[in-house]
Amino acid sequence: MKSRILIIEDNPANLELMRYLLNAFGHATVETVDGEAGLGRARSDRPDLILCDIALPKLDGYGVAAALKADPASRNIPLIAVSASAMMSDRQRAVDAGFDGFITKPIDPESFVASVETYLRDVTSGDTRT
Ligand code: MN
């Protein structure tokens, strides 16, 4: 199953890399570069999964998570933090804010898509890779 994945990331190089890798594995991407726009796209597009940076303009990742998880319409969309903050306290704060998972930057091209697909399989039946 090909998925539609929303990427909320303000760093152009990271955004480009995530888009490239996901597209290479057959997933479609929608992209925004700030938290407010990301929230809007999440609500209008209903993606299968959301990848979200923590440090973002306008509304940070914690704010995005709080808003998405407070809304029954978006609560069940897997929401994955993608952040360079690898300390356990940062991961805990992300979980507390409502994130369902955490992928650490720098993004590892060898394992990134497999990690994302793990979160897709958590909520869908069957194999997500065609
Ligand atoms: Mn950022």
PDB file of C-alpha atoms and ligand atoms in Angstrom:
ATOM      1  CA  MET A   1       0.000   0.000   0.000  1.00  0.00           C
ATOM      2  CA  LYS A   2       1.344   3.367  -0.949  1.00  0.00           C
ATOM      3  CA  SER A   3       0.854   5.984   1.707  1.00  0.00           C
ATOM      4  CA  ARG A   4       0.374   9.726   1.746  1.00  0.00           C
ATOM      5  CA  ILE A   5       2.767  11.249   4.216  1.00  0.00           C
ATOM      6  CA  LEU A   6       2.736  14.840   5.458  1.00  0.00           C
ATOM      7  CA  ILE A   7       6.180  16.261   6.235  1.00  0.00           C
ATOM      8  CA  ILE A   8       6.392  19.340   8.474  1.00  0.00           C
ATOM      9  CA  GLU A   9      10.024  20.490   8.332  1.00  0.00           C
ATOM     10  CA  ASP A  10      11.622  23.912   7.951  1.00  0.00           C
ATOM     11  CA  ASN A  11      15.124  22.718   7.058  1.00  0.00           C
ATOM     12  CA  PRO A  12      15.320  22.447   3.238  1.00  0.00           C
ATOM     13  CA  ALA A  13      18.015  19.760   3.207  1.00  0.00           C
ATOM     14  CA  ASN A  14      16.143  17.517   5.644  1.00  0.00           C
ATOM     15  CA  LEU A  15      12.884  18.075   3.795  1.00  0.00           C
ATOM     16  CA  GLU A  16      14.516  17.193   0.486  1.00  0.00           C
ATOM     17  CA  LEU A  17      16.074  14.023   1.884  1.00  0.00           C
ATOM     18  CA  MET A  18      12.847  12.765   3.462  1.00  0.00           C
ATOM     19  CA  ARG A  19      10.882  13.504   0.293  1.00  0.00           C
ATOM     20  CA  TYR A  20      13.467  11.746  -1.872  1.00  0.00           C
ATOM     21  CA  LEU A  21      13.594   8.623   0.271  1.00  0.00           C
ATOM     22  CA  LEU A  22       9.826   8.309   0.736  1.00  0.00           C
ATOM     23  CA  ASN A  23       9.113   8.891  -2.952  1.00  0.00           C
ATOM     24  CA  ALA A  24      11.780   6.334  -3.901  1.00  0.00           C
ATOM     25  CA  PHE A  25       9.831   3.739  -1.895  1.00  0.00           C
ATOM     26  CA  GLY A  26       6.520   4.671  -3.517  1.00  0.00           C
ATOM     27  CA  HIS A  27       5.037   6.945  -0.864  1.00  0.00           C
ATOM     28  CA  ALA A  28       3.461  10.262  -1.816  1.00  0.00           C
ATOM     29  CA  THR A  29       4.453  13.328   0.178  1.00  0.00           C
ATOM     30  CA  VAL A  30       2.838  16.633   1.099  1.00  0.00           C
ATOM     31  CA  GLU A  31       5.129  19.212   2.637  1.00  0.00           C
ATOM     32  CA  THR A  32       4.887  22.316   4.768  1.00  0.00           C
ATOM     33  CA  VAL A  33       7.642  24.392   6.367  1.00  0.00           C
ATOM     34  CA  ASP A  34       5.932  25.700   9.516  1.00  0.00           C
ATOM     35  CA  GLY A  35       3.718  24.300  12.246  1.00  0.00           C
ATOM     36  CA  GLU A  36       0.595  26.300  11.483  1.00  0.00           C
ATOM     37  CA  ALA A  37       0.603  25.307   7.822  1.00  0.00           C
ATOM     38  CA  GLY A  38       1.292  21.731   8.840  1.00  0.00           C
ATOM     39  CA  LEU A  39      -1.723  21.700  11.110  1.00  0.00           C
ATOM     40  CA  GLY A  40      -3.852  23.032   8.263  1.00  0.00           C
ATOM     41  CA  ARG A  41      -2.664  20.394   5.829  1.00  0.00           C
ATOM     42  CA  ALA A  42      -3.136  17.638   8.392  1.00  0.00           C
ATOM     43  CA  ARG A  43      -6.754  18.673   8.794  1.00  0.00           C
ATOM     44  CA  SER A  44      -7.500  19.191   5.098  1.00  0.00           C
ATOM     45  CA  ASP A  45      -5.508  16.308   3.582  1.00  0.00           C
ATOM     46  CA  ARG A  46      -5.936  13.581   6.217  1.00  0.00           C
ATOM     47  CA  PRO A  47      -2.542  11.987   5.530  1.00  0.00           C
ATOM     48  CA  ASP A  48      -1.777   8.379   6.503  1.00  0.00           C
ATOM     49  CA  LEU A  49       1.139   9.514   8.651  1.00  0.00           C
ATOM     50  CA  ILE A  50       2.795  12.769   9.712  1.00  0.00           C
ATOM     51  CA  LEU A  51       6.522  13.402  10.135  1.00  0.00           C
ATOM     52  CA  CYS A  52       7.100  16.530  12.211  1.00  0.00           C
ATOM     53  CA  ASP A  53      10.195  18.484  13.177  1.00  0.00           C
ATOM     54  CA  ILE A  54      10.219  19.892  16.714  1.00  0.00           C
ATOM     55  CA  ALA A  55      11.835  23.305  16.172  1.00  0.00           C
ATOM     56  CA  LEU A  56       9.493  24.980  13.678  1.00  0.00           C
ATOM     57  CA  PRO A  57       8.376  28.535  12.885  1.00  0.00           C
ATOM     58  CA  LYS A  58       4.972  29.827  14.048  1.00  0.00           C
ATOM     59  CA  LEU A  59       3.994  26.691  15.969  1.00  0.00           C
ATOM     60  CA  ASP A  60       6.557  24.168  17.216  1.00  0.00           C
ATOM     61  CA  GLY A  61       6.228  20.407  17.051  1.00  0.00           C
ATOM     62  CA  TYR A  62       4.870  20.147  20.579  1.00  0.00           C
ATOM     63  CA  GLY A  63       2.104  22.576  19.678  1.00  0.00           C
ATOM     64  CA  VAL A  64       1.334  20.653  16.501  1.00  0.00           C
ATOM     65  CA  ALA A  65       1.111  17.421  18.484  1.00  0.00           C
ATOM     66  CA  ALA A  66      -1.145  18.910  21.145  1.00  0.00           C
ATOM     67  CA  ALA A  67      -3.549  20.280  18.535  1.00  0.00           C
ATOM     68  CA  LEU A  68      -3.659  17.113  16.429  1.00  0.00           C
ATOM     69  CA  LYS A  69      -4.144  14.783  19.387  1.00  0.00           C
ATOM     70  CA  ALA A  70      -6.885  16.971  20.894  1.00  0.00           C
ATOM     71  CA  ASP A  71      -8.938  16.647  17.704  1.00  0.00           C
ATOM     72  CA  PRO A  72     -10.818  13.343  17.175  1.00  0.00           C
ATOM     73  CA  ALA A  73     -10.497  13.851  13.407  1.00  0.00           C
ATOM     74  CA  SER A  74      -6.696  13.706  13.508  1.00  0.00           C
ATOM     75  CA  ARG A  75      -5.995  11.877  16.747  1.00  0.00           C
ATOM     76  CA  ASN A  76      -5.445   8.500  15.094  1.00  0.00           C
ATOM     77  CA  ILE A  77      -2.995   9.638  12.424  1.00  0.00           C
ATOM     78  CA  PRO A  78       0.464   8.324  13.396  1.00  0.00           C
ATOM     79  CA  LEU A  79       2.550  11.350  14.353  1.00  0.00           C
ATOM     80  CA  ILE A  80       6.302  10.891  14.346  1.00  0.00           C
ATOM     81  CA  ALA A  81       8.805  13.427  15.665  1.00  0.00           C
ATOM     82  CA  VAL A  82      11.931  13.865  13.554  1.00  0.00           C
ATOM     83  CA  SER A  83      14.420  15.718  15.682  1.00  0.00           C
ATOM     84  CA  ALA A  84      18.077  16.082  16.473  1.00  0.00           C
ATOM     85  CA  SER A  85      17.194  16.128  20.172  1.00  0.00           C
ATOM     86  CA  ALA A  86      18.202  12.603  21.084  1.00  0.00           C
ATOM     87  CA  MET A  87      18.260  12.901  24.848  1.00  0.00           C
ATOM     88  CA  MET A  88      15.750  10.764  26.703  1.00  0.00           C
ATOM     89  CA  SER A  89      14.192  13.862  28.266  1.00  0.00           C
ATOM     90  CA  ASP A  90      13.444  15.225  24.796  1.00  0.00           C
ATOM     91  CA  ARG A  91      11.934  11.926  23.694  1.00  0.00           C
ATOM     92  CA  GLN A  92       9.817  11.841  26.844  1.00  0.00           C
ATOM     93  CA  ARG A  93       8.607  15.370  26.233  1.00  0.00           C
ATOM     94  CA  ALA A  94       7.652  14.377  22.682  1.00  0.00           C
ATOM     95  CA  VAL A  95       5.701  11.364  23.955  1.00  0.00           C
ATOM     96  CA  ASP A  96       4.020  13.529  26.585  1.00  0.00           C
ATOM     97  CA  ALA A  97       3.038  16.028  23.870  1.00  0.00           C
ATOM     98  CA  GLY A  98       1.303  13.245  21.964  1.00  0.00           C
ATOM     99  CA  PHE A  99       3.867  12.000  19.460  1.00  0.00           C
ATOM    100  CA  ASP A 100       3.530   8.309  18.612  1.00  0.00           C
ATOM    101  CA  GLY A 101       7.190   7.854  17.714  1.00  0.00           C
ATOM    102  CA  PHE A 102      10.573   9.469  17.353  1.00  0.00           C
ATOM    103  CA  ILE A 103      13.168   9.346  14.580  1.00  0.00           C
ATOM    104  CA  THR A 104      16.540  10.909  15.318  1.00  0.00           C
ATOM    105  CA  LYS A 105      18.385  13.306  13.021  1.00  0.00           C
ATOM    106  CA  PRO A 106      20.635  13.137  11.173  1.00  0.00           C
ATOM    107  CA  ILE A 107      18.357  11.034   9.009  1.00  0.00           C
ATOM    108  CA  ASP A 108      19.896   7.667   8.141  1.00  0.00           C
ATOM    109  CA  PRO A 109      19.076   6.955   4.479  1.00  0.00           C
ATOM    110  CA  GLU A 110      19.591   3.234   5.068  1.00  0.00           C
ATOM    111  CA  SER A 111      16.902   2.879   7.712  1.00  0.00           C
ATOM    112  CA  PHE A 112      14.613   5.916   7.467  1.00  0.00           C
ATOM    113  CA  VAL A 113      11.828   4.506   5.280  1.00  0.00           C
ATOM    114  CA  ALA A 114      11.783   1.189   7.149  1.00  0.00           C
ATOM    115  CA  SER A 115      11.377   3.109  10.405  1.00  0.00           C
ATOM    116  CA  VAL A 116       8.504   5.143   8.974  1.00  0.00           C
ATOM    117  CA  GLU A 117       6.797   2.015   7.633  1.00  0.00           C
ATOM    118  CA  THR A 118       6.934   0.426  11.070  1.00  0.00           C
ATOM    119  CA  TYR A 119       4.586   3.152  12.290  1.00  0.00           C
ATOM    120  CA  LEU A 120       2.324   2.676   9.275  1.00  0.00           C
ATOM    121  CA  ARG A 121       2.035  -1.045  10.005  1.00  0.00           C
ATOM    122  CA  ASP A 122       1.046  -0.295  13.575  1.00  0.00           C
ATOM    123  CA  VAL A 123      -2.269   1.132  12.442  1.00  0.00           C
ATOM    124  CA  THR A 124      -3.040  -0.592   9.140  1.00  0.00           C
ATOM    125  CA  SER A 125      -3.636  -4.213   8.335  1.00  0.00           C
ATOM    126  CA  GLY A 126      -1.350  -6.111   6.041  1.00  0.00           C
ATOM    127  CA  ASP A 127       1.945  -5.231   4.489  1.00  0.00           C
ATOM    128  CA  THR A 128       2.369  -1.579   3.592  1.00  0.00           C
ATOM    129  CA  ARG A 129       5.049  -2.332   1.020  1.00  0.00           C
ATOM    130  CA  THR A 130       3.716  -3.453  -2.334  1.00  0.00           C
TER     131      THR A 130
HETATM  132 MN    MN B   1      13.467  22.923  12.449  1.00  0.00          MN
END
